[in-house]
Amino acid sequence: MDFGFSDEQRHFQETVRRFATRRLAARYAPDDRRGALDERTLSEMASLGLTGIAIDERYGGQSAGAVTTGIAAEEVAGADFNAAYLLLIPMLVAEVIGAAGSEDQRARMLPPIADGSILPCFCLTEPEHGSDAARLSMRAERVGDEDEADDLRPGGEGWRLSGEKTSISLGMAAQTAVVFARTSEGGARGVSAFYVDLDERYVQRSAFRDLGSRAIGRAAIHFDGLPVPGESLIGGEGEGFIRCMQSFEFSRAIIGLMCLACAGAALEEALAYARERQAFGRPIGANQGVAFPLAEAATLLRGARWVCYEALWRRDAGLPHRVEASMAKWWAPKVAVDAAHQALLTLGHSGYSEELPAGQRVRDLIGLEIGDGTAQIAKLVLARELLGRAYAP
Ligand SMILES: Cc1cc2nc3c(=O)[nH]c(=O)nc-3n(C[C@H](O)[C@H](O)[C@H](O)COP(=O)(O)OP(=O)(O)OC[C@H]3O[C@@H](n4cnc5c(N)ncnc54)[C@H](O)[C@@H]3O)c2cc1C
């Protein structure tokens, strides 16, 4: 058993760490106050290959394996948790296109995502369907050449998308989206995936006023009969939900690492403070009441990190990893929130001030206890794998 990264991965880790420390870290708090990511962040991450990290080299990406993608997510999120969404969401979208798209679709859709000229978003959740996304009600209706929309190829067939998506990360800024919509009745098997331009003539967006991750512009997006050409359908009709769930097996481990890295940064700040801050004539870290919670947090962060990396390692090895990805999704954000909370308490009154990032880290981390599936849903998937579908809740 080898717990280390390869030389190439270590070198890559140092490169991303240097970039994240020098360029991203200082933007973490100001972007939160402005409620938008710094304009330079996307292009800088793209030029380092981070927006197309897992995309095949043939389509302008880095062809990085899952473990290497995890390394990048950790390094970015440790410096600026919200900038890591610029890696996560394009990766999630590209996973669907890469796995299910035709050669022509991959060649057309993936390069602009990889080079950062297009920012996509991932539209699954609806106002009435979050955890039970298989029941989603957004409709894709087939239209033919009698439809007069310019956006359909003359004489060609296409679709019109109607309905409401909500809680979409990067939804205010994205130019394109993978949209999951119903092409027939029948639960999950009636859901198809479309990759579409968010044409403002048919799409209205509104921003959430969020507790955390304010810089990522979470949005509700209303589709008012958006016309899309037939070639927007990714994979076969009715394959969308399966593709979505398969891409979650990747993103859930990446999200775990993002959260743990953010909490790891909070823990480092708390440890430094515990060494320096004096109370009752000695450093506060000399008290077990201060030191032990930090020691416990370090243990839990480490344990959860290896579950995430095991999921990614298994993915690279072509092994099933739904169990590990589900463990990662419920456990890592939880221990991260708990550790970041403990770190804040260690800082005393100054941790409660916006002068320090401790509070922002807690607010931001809570978002990914919910985003991409809650802990309960991750445990539901896990229980099904452990018990067998017939016995699971
Ligand atoms: C920061 C953030 C970013 C997000 N980004 C995106 C995005 O980019 N794209 C996107 O499509 N969505 C996104 N989401 C939405 C997210 O995926 C959903 O919020 C999530 O799946 C839960 O759905 P819901 O909010 O409708 O909760 P509900 O499904 O209504 O659930 C409410 C509560 O009930 C629990 N619950 C529901 N069913 C069960 C059950 N069977 N057993 C036990 N407990 C249950 C849930 O765990 C939850 O605690 C994001 C959310 C957040 C907070």
Short mmCIF file of C-alpha atoms and ligand atoms in Angstrom, two decimals:
data_model
loop_
_atom_site.label_atom_id
_atom_site.label_comp_id
_atom_site.label_asym_id
_atom_site.label_seq_id
_atom_site.Cartn_x
_atom_site.Cartn_y
_atom_site.Cartn_z
CA MET A 1 0.00 0.00 0.00
CA ASP A 2 1.32 3.43 -0.95
CA PHE A 3 -0.23 6.56 0.58
CA GLY A 4 1.95 8.97 -1.40
CA PHE A 5 1.41 10.84 -4.65
CA SER A 6 3.67 10.22 -7.63
CA ASP A 7 6.52 12.68 -8.33
CA GLU A 8 4.46 14.14 -11.16
CA GLN A 9 1.45 14.61 -8.86
CA ARG A 10 3.61 16.23 -6.17
CA HIS A 11 5.06 18.63 -8.70
CA PHE A 12 1.56 19.46 -9.92
CA GLN A 13 0.40 19.94 -6.32
CA GLU A 14 3.20 22.45 -5.69
CA THR A 15 2.36 24.34 -8.88
CA VAL A 16 -1.33 24.65 -8.00
CA ARG A 17 -0.51 25.50 -4.37
CA ARG A 18 1.82 28.30 -5.46
CA PHE A 19 -0.82 29.71 -7.79
CA ALA A 20 -3.62 29.39 -5.22
CA THR A 21 -1.59 30.96 -2.43
CA ARG A 22 -0.29 33.84 -4.55
CA ARG A 23 -3.37 34.63 -6.63
CA LEU A 24 -6.51 33.22 -5.04
CA ALA A 25 -6.16 33.39 -1.26
CA ALA A 26 -6.36 37.18 -1.09
CA ARG A 27 -9.62 37.17 -3.10
CA TYR A 28 -11.52 34.78 -0.82
CA ALA A 29 -12.98 37.37 1.56
CA PRO A 30 -13.35 40.35 -0.84
CA ASP A 31 -15.23 38.20 -3.38
CA ASP A 32 -17.63 37.18 -0.61
CA ARG A 33 -18.27 40.82 0.27
CA ARG A 34 -18.83 41.77 -3.39
CA GLY A 35 -20.92 38.67 -4.06
CA ALA A 36 -19.01 37.74 -7.22
CA LEU A 37 -15.83 35.95 -8.13
CA ASP A 38 -12.95 38.15 -9.25
CA GLU A 39 -13.02 38.40 -13.06
CA ARG A 40 -9.43 37.21 -13.30
CA THR A 41 -10.00 33.96 -11.45
CA LEU A 42 -11.67 32.05 -14.28
CA SER A 43 -9.08 32.95 -16.91
CA GLU A 44 -6.17 32.30 -14.54
CA MET A 45 -7.53 28.93 -13.53
CA ALA A 46 -8.18 28.10 -17.18
CA SER A 47 -4.65 29.00 -18.21
CA LEU A 48 -3.38 26.58 -15.57
CA GLY A 49 -5.65 23.91 -17.07
CA LEU A 50 -7.92 23.72 -14.02
CA THR A 51 -11.24 24.31 -15.79
CA GLY A 52 -10.54 21.41 -18.11
CA ILE A 53 -8.55 19.29 -15.76
CA ALA A 54 -10.39 16.01 -16.30
CA ILE A 55 -11.30 16.69 -19.93
CA ASP A 56 -9.48 14.58 -22.50
CA GLU A 57 -6.42 16.22 -24.13
CA ARG A 58 -8.03 15.65 -27.53
CA TYR A 59 -10.64 18.23 -26.52
CA GLY A 60 -8.25 20.75 -24.99
CA GLY A 61 -8.20 19.36 -21.44
CA GLN A 62 -5.47 17.96 -19.24
CA SER A 63 -6.56 14.30 -19.23
CA ALA A 64 -5.81 14.28 -15.51
CA GLY A 65 -6.90 11.26 -13.53
CA ALA A 66 -9.39 11.48 -10.68
CA VAL A 67 -6.72 11.57 -7.96
CA THR A 68 -4.90 14.43 -9.71
CA THR A 69 -8.20 16.28 -10.06
CA GLY A 70 -8.66 15.81 -6.31
CA ILE A 71 -5.23 17.31 -5.66
CA ALA A 72 -6.15 20.39 -7.67
CA ALA A 73 -9.51 20.74 -5.90
CA GLU A 74 -7.80 20.58 -2.50
CA GLU A 75 -5.18 23.16 -3.35
CA VAL A 76 -7.64 25.66 -4.82
CA ALA A 77 -10.24 25.19 -2.06
CA GLY A 78 -7.66 25.53 0.71
CA ALA A 79 -6.91 29.03 -0.56
CA ASP A 80 -10.31 30.06 -1.96
CA PHE A 81 -13.15 27.61 -1.44
CA ASN A 82 -15.42 29.38 -3.92
CA ALA A 83 -12.88 29.48 -6.73
CA ALA A 84 -12.92 25.68 -6.55
CA TYR A 85 -16.48 25.78 -7.96
CA LEU A 86 -14.82 26.88 -11.22
CA LEU A 87 -13.12 23.51 -11.27
CA LEU A 88 -16.02 21.49 -9.87
CA ILE A 89 -18.93 22.62 -12.04
CA PRO A 90 -17.16 22.54 -15.43
CA MET A 91 -15.85 19.10 -14.43
CA LEU A 92 -19.35 17.88 -13.62
CA VAL A 93 -20.75 19.21 -16.91
CA ALA A 94 -17.82 17.84 -18.92
CA GLU A 95 -18.29 14.44 -17.29
CA VAL A 96 -21.80 14.18 -18.71
CA ILE A 97 -20.73 15.32 -22.18
CA GLY A 98 -17.54 13.23 -22.15
CA ALA A 99 -19.33 10.06 -21.04
CA ALA A 100 -22.47 10.28 -23.15
CA GLY A 101 -21.84 12.75 -25.97
CA SER A 102 -21.04 11.76 -29.55
CA GLU A 103 -17.58 12.41 -30.96
CA ASP A 104 -18.96 15.49 -32.73
CA GLN A 105 -20.57 16.82 -29.53
CA ARG A 106 -17.40 16.28 -27.49
CA ALA A 107 -15.27 18.03 -30.14
CA ARG A 108 -17.67 20.99 -30.25
CA MET A 109 -18.69 21.37 -26.60
CA LEU A 110 -15.64 20.49 -24.53
CA PRO A 111 -12.84 22.79 -25.81
CA PRO A 112 -14.56 26.07 -24.82
CA ILE A 113 -15.20 24.63 -21.34
CA ALA A 114 -11.57 23.50 -21.04
CA ASP A 115 -10.11 26.87 -22.08
CA GLY A 116 -12.50 28.84 -19.87
CA SER A 117 -14.09 30.79 -22.75
CA ILE A 118 -17.44 29.26 -21.71
CA LEU A 119 -18.59 28.88 -18.12
CA PRO A 120 -21.25 26.17 -17.84
CA CYS A 121 -23.64 25.31 -15.03
CA PHE A 122 -25.41 22.11 -14.02
CA CYS A 123 -29.20 22.33 -13.91
CA LEU A 124 -30.82 19.44 -12.07
CA THR A 125 -32.65 20.76 -9.00
CA GLU A 126 -36.16 22.19 -9.32
CA PRO A 127 -38.34 24.04 -6.82
CA GLU A 128 -40.45 20.89 -6.20
CA HIS A 129 -37.72 18.27 -6.74
CA GLY A 130 -34.33 18.33 -5.04
CA SER A 131 -33.41 15.07 -3.34
CA ASP A 132 -35.99 13.26 -5.46
CA ALA A 133 -34.59 14.64 -8.69
CA ALA A 134 -35.68 11.55 -10.63
CA ARG A 135 -39.21 12.97 -10.46
CA LEU A 136 -38.24 16.29 -11.99
CA SER A 137 -40.92 18.00 -14.03
CA MET A 138 -39.09 20.32 -16.44
CA ARG A 139 -40.29 19.40 -19.94
CA ALA A 140 -38.43 18.96 -23.19
CA GLU A 141 -40.92 18.88 -26.03
CA ARG A 142 -40.00 17.74 -29.47
CA VAL A 143 -40.59 20.27 -32.25
CA GLY A 144 -40.12 19.94 -35.98
CA ASP A 145 -39.48 22.30 -38.89
CA GLU A 146 -42.87 23.94 -38.40
CA ASP A 147 -41.33 25.65 -35.36
CA GLU A 148 -40.06 29.06 -36.35
CA ALA A 149 -37.34 29.56 -33.76
CA ASP A 150 -34.07 30.70 -35.38
CA ASP A 151 -32.15 28.44 -33.10
CA LEU A 152 -33.43 25.24 -34.61
CA ARG A 153 -31.63 24.15 -37.76
CA PRO A 154 -33.80 24.81 -40.84
CA GLY A 155 -35.72 21.68 -41.55
CA GLY A 156 -34.17 19.99 -38.55
CA GLU A 157 -35.78 18.71 -35.44
CA GLY A 158 -35.25 20.14 -32.04
CA TRP A 159 -36.71 20.61 -28.60
CA ARG A 160 -38.21 23.31 -26.48
CA LEU A 161 -37.32 23.38 -22.79
CA SER A 162 -39.87 24.74 -20.34
CA GLY A 163 -39.81 24.88 -16.58
CA GLU A 164 -37.87 26.07 -13.58
CA LYS A 165 -34.47 25.06 -12.28
CA THR A 166 -33.29 26.34 -8.96
CA SER A 167 -30.26 26.51 -6.69
CA ILE A 168 -27.85 26.47 -9.62
CA SER A 169 -24.23 27.19 -8.71
CA LEU A 170 -22.62 29.77 -11.03
CA GLY A 171 -26.11 30.16 -12.50
CA MET A 172 -25.89 33.96 -12.69
CA ALA A 173 -22.64 33.93 -14.65
CA ALA A 174 -22.87 30.79 -16.80
CA GLN A 175 -23.36 31.03 -20.56
CA THR A 176 -24.31 27.38 -21.06
CA ALA A 177 -25.89 24.58 -19.04
CA VAL A 178 -26.41 20.89 -18.89
CA VAL A 179 -30.16 20.74 -18.30
CA PHE A 180 -31.99 17.63 -17.17
CA ALA A 181 -35.52 17.58 -18.54
CA ARG A 182 -38.33 15.12 -18.96
CA THR A 183 -38.76 13.70 -22.47
CA SER A 184 -41.23 11.03 -21.36
CA GLU A 185 -43.12 9.85 -18.29
CA GLY A 186 -41.66 7.09 -16.18
CA GLY A 187 -39.48 8.56 -13.43
CA ALA A 188 -35.72 8.40 -13.90
CA ARG A 189 -35.99 6.69 -17.28
CA GLY A 190 -37.91 9.62 -18.72
CA VAL A 191 -35.16 12.14 -17.99
CA SER A 192 -32.77 13.29 -20.73
CA ALA A 193 -29.73 15.58 -20.67
CA PHE A 194 -29.35 18.61 -22.94
CA TYR A 195 -26.39 20.94 -23.33
CA VAL A 196 -27.77 24.38 -24.17
CA ASP A 197 -26.92 28.05 -24.55
CA LEU A 198 -28.65 30.12 -21.88
CA ASP A 199 -30.22 32.43 -24.44
CA GLU A 200 -31.50 35.46 -22.53
CA ARG A 201 -34.54 35.75 -24.80
CA TYR A 202 -35.96 32.53 -23.33
CA VAL A 203 -34.23 32.33 -19.96
CA GLN A 204 -34.75 34.46 -16.85
CA ARG A 205 -32.43 34.23 -13.89
CA SER A 206 -32.64 35.48 -10.35
CA ALA A 207 -29.95 35.35 -7.70
CA PHE A 208 -30.27 33.90 -4.20
CA ARG A 209 -29.19 35.94 -1.20
CA ASP A 210 -27.12 33.21 0.37
CA LEU A 211 -25.69 32.47 3.79
CA GLY A 212 -22.36 31.51 2.25
CA SER A 213 -20.53 31.00 -1.03
CA ARG A 214 -21.97 34.37 -2.05
CA ALA A 215 -19.36 34.74 -4.77
CA ILE A 216 -20.67 31.79 -6.82
CA GLY A 217 -23.99 33.42 -7.71
CA ARG A 218 -26.47 30.61 -6.99
CA ALA A 219 -29.49 31.18 -9.20
CA ALA A 220 -33.02 30.17 -10.04
CA ILE A 221 -33.33 29.83 -13.83
CA HIS A 222 -36.68 29.91 -15.61
CA PHE A 223 -36.82 28.35 -19.08
CA ASP A 224 -39.61 29.80 -21.17
CA GLY A 225 -39.75 27.41 -24.14
CA LEU A 226 -36.02 27.67 -24.90
CA PRO A 227 -35.57 26.26 -28.42
CA VAL A 228 -32.60 23.93 -28.77
CA PRO A 229 -31.46 21.95 -31.80
CA GLY A 230 -31.67 18.16 -31.84
CA GLU A 231 -27.92 17.89 -31.44
CA SER A 232 -28.20 19.36 -27.92
CA LEU A 233 -29.43 16.01 -26.61
CA ILE A 234 -26.51 14.29 -24.86
CA GLY A 235 -26.68 10.51 -25.08
CA GLY A 236 -29.93 8.75 -25.81
CA GLU A 237 -33.36 9.87 -24.74
CA GLY A 238 -33.99 8.75 -21.18
CA GLU A 239 -30.29 8.32 -20.33
CA GLY A 240 -29.91 11.67 -18.58
CA PHE A 241 -30.53 10.64 -15.01
CA ILE A 242 -28.12 7.71 -15.15
CA ARG A 243 -25.39 9.99 -16.55
CA CYS A 244 -26.07 12.50 -13.82
CA MET A 245 -25.73 9.90 -11.07
CA GLN A 246 -22.51 8.54 -12.58
CA SER A 247 -20.94 11.99 -12.65
CA PHE A 248 -21.92 12.45 -8.97
CA GLU A 249 -19.68 9.51 -8.09
CA PHE A 250 -16.80 11.72 -9.19
CA SER A 251 -18.01 15.09 -7.90
CA ARG A 252 -18.96 13.79 -4.45
CA ALA A 253 -15.36 12.81 -3.69
CA ILE A 254 -14.08 16.09 -5.14
CA ILE A 255 -16.55 18.05 -3.00
CA GLY A 256 -15.33 16.10 0.03
CA LEU A 257 -11.76 17.18 -0.65
CA MET A 258 -12.78 20.79 -1.25
CA CYS A 259 -14.51 20.89 2.13
CA LEU A 260 -11.67 19.17 3.98
CA ALA A 261 -9.08 21.51 2.47
CA CYS A 262 -11.09 24.56 3.50
CA ALA A 263 -11.46 23.17 7.02
CA GLY A 264 -7.77 22.27 7.00
CA ALA A 265 -6.93 25.92 6.39
CA ALA A 266 -9.19 26.89 9.30
CA LEU A 267 -7.45 24.32 11.51
CA GLU A 268 -4.01 25.69 10.59
CA GLU A 269 -5.13 29.17 11.56
CA ALA A 270 -6.48 27.86 14.87
CA LEU A 271 -3.28 25.94 15.64
CA ALA A 272 -1.15 29.02 14.95
CA TYR A 273 -3.40 31.07 17.23
CA ALA A 274 -3.30 28.41 19.96
CA ARG A 275 0.50 28.62 19.97
CA GLU A 276 0.54 32.43 20.19
CA ARG A 277 -2.45 33.50 22.24
CA GLN A 278 -1.77 33.78 25.96
CA ALA A 279 -4.35 33.29 28.71
CA PHE A 280 -3.70 32.67 32.39
CA GLY A 281 0.02 33.22 31.72
CA ARG A 282 0.56 30.56 29.05
CA PRO A 283 -0.36 29.78 25.45
CA ILE A 284 -3.98 28.65 25.18
CA GLY A 285 -2.76 25.56 23.25
CA ALA A 286 -1.12 24.32 26.46
CA ASN A 287 -4.64 23.55 27.76
CA GLN A 288 -6.01 20.17 26.80
CA GLY A 289 -9.43 21.77 26.51
CA VAL A 290 -8.08 23.75 23.55
CA ALA A 291 -5.62 21.23 22.13
CA PHE A 292 -7.72 18.06 22.18
CA PRO A 293 -10.62 19.32 20.06
CA LEU A 294 -8.05 20.45 17.49
CA ALA A 295 -6.33 17.06 17.66
CA GLU A 296 -9.69 15.35 17.15
CA ALA A 297 -10.52 17.62 14.23
CA ALA A 298 -7.16 16.85 12.60
CA THR A 299 -7.89 13.11 12.97
CA LEU A 300 -11.34 13.33 11.43
CA LEU A 301 -10.16 15.52 8.57
CA ARG A 302 -7.39 13.02 7.83
CA GLY A 303 -9.72 10.01 7.95
CA ALA A 304 -12.30 11.59 5.68
CA ARG A 305 -9.59 12.70 3.25
CA TRP A 306 -8.51 9.11 2.71
CA VAL A 307 -12.07 8.02 2.01
CA CYS A 308 -12.26 10.70 -0.69
CA TYR A 309 -8.94 9.66 -2.17
CA GLU A 310 -9.92 6.00 -2.04
CA ALA A 311 -12.99 6.83 -4.14
CA LEU A 312 -10.82 8.70 -6.64
CA TRP A 313 -8.13 6.02 -6.68
CA ARG A 314 -10.76 3.37 -7.36
CA ARG A 315 -12.18 5.49 -10.16
CA ASP A 316 -8.74 5.76 -11.75
CA ALA A 317 -8.34 2.00 -11.38
CA GLY A 318 -11.70 1.39 -13.08
CA LEU A 319 -13.18 -0.07 -9.89
CA PRO A 320 -16.68 0.60 -8.49
CA HIS A 321 -16.60 3.59 -6.13
CA ARG A 322 -20.21 4.48 -5.34
CA VAL A 323 -19.78 3.31 -1.74
CA GLU A 324 -16.68 5.43 -1.15
CA ALA A 325 -18.15 8.46 -2.96
CA SER A 326 -21.29 8.25 -0.80
CA MET A 327 -19.21 7.95 2.37
CA ALA A 328 -17.21 10.97 1.23
CA LYS A 329 -20.32 13.04 0.55
CA TRP A 330 -21.98 12.61 3.93
CA TRP A 331 -18.86 12.51 6.08
CA ALA A 332 -16.37 14.99 4.66
CA PRO A 333 -18.58 18.12 4.64
CA LYS A 334 -19.81 17.28 8.15
CA VAL A 335 -16.38 16.86 9.71
CA ALA A 336 -15.25 19.94 7.77
CA VAL A 337 -18.08 22.08 9.18
CA ASP A 338 -17.41 20.76 12.70
CA ALA A 339 -13.66 21.39 12.40
CA ALA A 340 -14.15 24.89 10.99
CA HIS A 341 -16.59 25.67 13.81
CA GLN A 342 -14.10 24.41 16.39
CA ALA A 343 -11.37 26.49 14.75
CA LEU A 344 -13.58 29.57 14.99
CA LEU A 345 -14.21 28.98 18.70
CA THR A 346 -10.47 28.63 19.29
CA LEU A 347 -10.00 32.16 17.97
CA GLY A 348 -12.33 33.53 20.63
CA HIS A 349 -14.06 36.82 19.91
CA SER A 350 -11.86 37.59 16.91
CA GLY A 351 -13.09 34.43 15.16
CA TYR A 352 -16.58 35.90 15.25
CA SER A 353 -15.51 39.00 13.34
CA GLU A 354 -15.47 39.37 9.56
CA GLU A 355 -11.87 40.57 9.91
CA LEU A 356 -10.88 36.90 9.83
CA PRO A 357 -12.09 34.23 7.37
CA ALA A 358 -13.16 31.77 10.11
CA GLY A 359 -16.86 32.63 9.93
CA GLN A 360 -16.91 32.70 6.15
CA ARG A 361 -15.39 29.24 6.04
CA VAL A 362 -18.21 27.84 8.21
CA ARG A 363 -20.89 29.60 6.13
CA ASP A 364 -19.38 28.42 2.86
CA LEU A 365 -18.87 24.83 4.00
CA ILE A 366 -22.49 24.38 5.07
CA GLY A 367 -23.51 24.91 1.44
CA LEU A 368 -21.81 21.72 0.35
CA GLU A 369 -23.45 19.75 3.12
CA ILE A 370 -26.51 20.28 0.89
CA GLY A 371 -25.24 20.88 -2.66
CA ASP A 372 -24.79 17.77 -4.83
CA GLY A 373 -26.99 15.82 -2.42
CA THR A 374 -27.51 15.99 1.33
CA ALA A 375 -25.99 13.64 3.91
CA GLN A 376 -29.29 11.74 4.15
CA ILE A 377 -29.33 11.06 0.43
CA ALA A 378 -25.69 9.97 0.46
CA LYS A 379 -26.51 7.58 3.31
CA LEU A 380 -29.53 6.30 1.40
CA VAL A 381 -27.33 5.46 -1.60
CA LEU A 382 -24.74 3.93 0.72
CA ALA A 383 -27.31 1.86 2.61
CA ARG A 384 -28.64 0.49 -0.69
CA GLU A 385 -25.15 -0.57 -1.66
CA LEU A 386 -24.48 -2.15 1.75
CA LEU A 387 -27.82 -3.86 2.38
CA GLY A 388 -29.03 -4.45 -1.12
CA ARG A 389 -31.87 -2.47 -2.67
CA ALA A 390 -34.56 -4.82 -1.28
CA TYR A 391 -33.53 -4.16 2.35
CA ALA A 392 -32.55 -0.49 2.21
CA PRO A 393 -34.81 2.32 3.48
C1 LIG B 1 -24.48 25.65 -2.16
C2 LIG B 1 -25.41 24.83 -3.03
C3 LIG B 1 -25.07 24.63 -4.36
C4 LIG B 1 -25.95 23.89 -5.17
N1 LIG B 1 -25.63 23.77 -6.51
C5 LIG B 1 -26.48 23.10 -7.32
C6 LIG B 1 -26.23 23.05 -8.74
O1 LIG B 1 -25.22 23.56 -9.23
N2 LIG B 1 -27.12 22.39 -9.51
C7 LIG B 1 -28.23 21.80 -9.01
O2 LIG B 1 -28.99 21.23 -9.78
N3 LIG B 1 -28.53 21.86 -7.68
C8 LIG B 1 -27.67 22.50 -6.83
N4 LIG B 1 -27.96 22.61 -5.49
C9 LIG B 1 -29.20 22.02 -4.99
C10 LIG B 1 -28.98 20.76 -4.18
O3 LIG B 1 -28.48 19.71 -4.96
C11 LIG B 1 -30.30 20.42 -3.48
O4 LIG B 1 -30.58 21.48 -2.58
C12 LIG B 1 -30.24 19.11 -2.73
O5 LIG B 1 -30.19 18.03 -3.63
C13 LIG B 1 -31.43 18.91 -1.78
O6 LIG B 1 -32.63 19.19 -2.40
P1 LIG B 1 -33.69 20.18 -1.69
O7 LIG B 1 -32.94 21.40 -1.30
O8 LIG B 1 -34.84 20.34 -2.59
O9 LIG B 1 -34.10 19.46 -0.37
P2 LIG B 1 -35.29 18.40 -0.18
O10 LIG B 1 -35.15 17.31 -1.17
O11 LIG B 1 -36.57 19.11 -0.11
O12 LIG B 1 -34.94 17.83 1.27
C14 LIG B 1 -35.15 18.60 2.44
C15 LIG B 1 -34.57 17.83 3.62
O13 LIG B 1 -35.20 16.55 3.71
C16 LIG B 1 -34.22 15.52 3.64
N5 LIG B 1 -34.76 14.38 2.90
C17 LIG B 1 -35.40 14.39 1.70
N6 LIG B 1 -35.74 13.14 1.35
C18 LIG B 1 -35.31 12.32 2.33
C19 LIG B 1 -35.34 10.91 2.55
N7 LIG B 1 -35.89 10.08 1.66
N8 LIG B 1 -34.76 10.42 3.68
C20 LIG B 1 -34.18 11.25 4.57
N9 LIG B 1 -34.12 12.58 4.42
C21 LIG B 1 -34.66 13.11 3.32
C22 LIG B 1 -33.03 16.13 2.93
O14 LIG B 1 -31.83 15.46 3.23
C23 LIG B 1 -33.07 17.56 3.46
O15 LIG B 1 -32.45 17.62 4.71
C24 LIG B 1 -27.13 23.34 -4.64
C25 LIG B 1 -27.43 23.54 -3.30
C26 LIG B 1 -26.61 24.29 -2.50
C27 LIG B 1 -26.99 24.54 -1.07
#
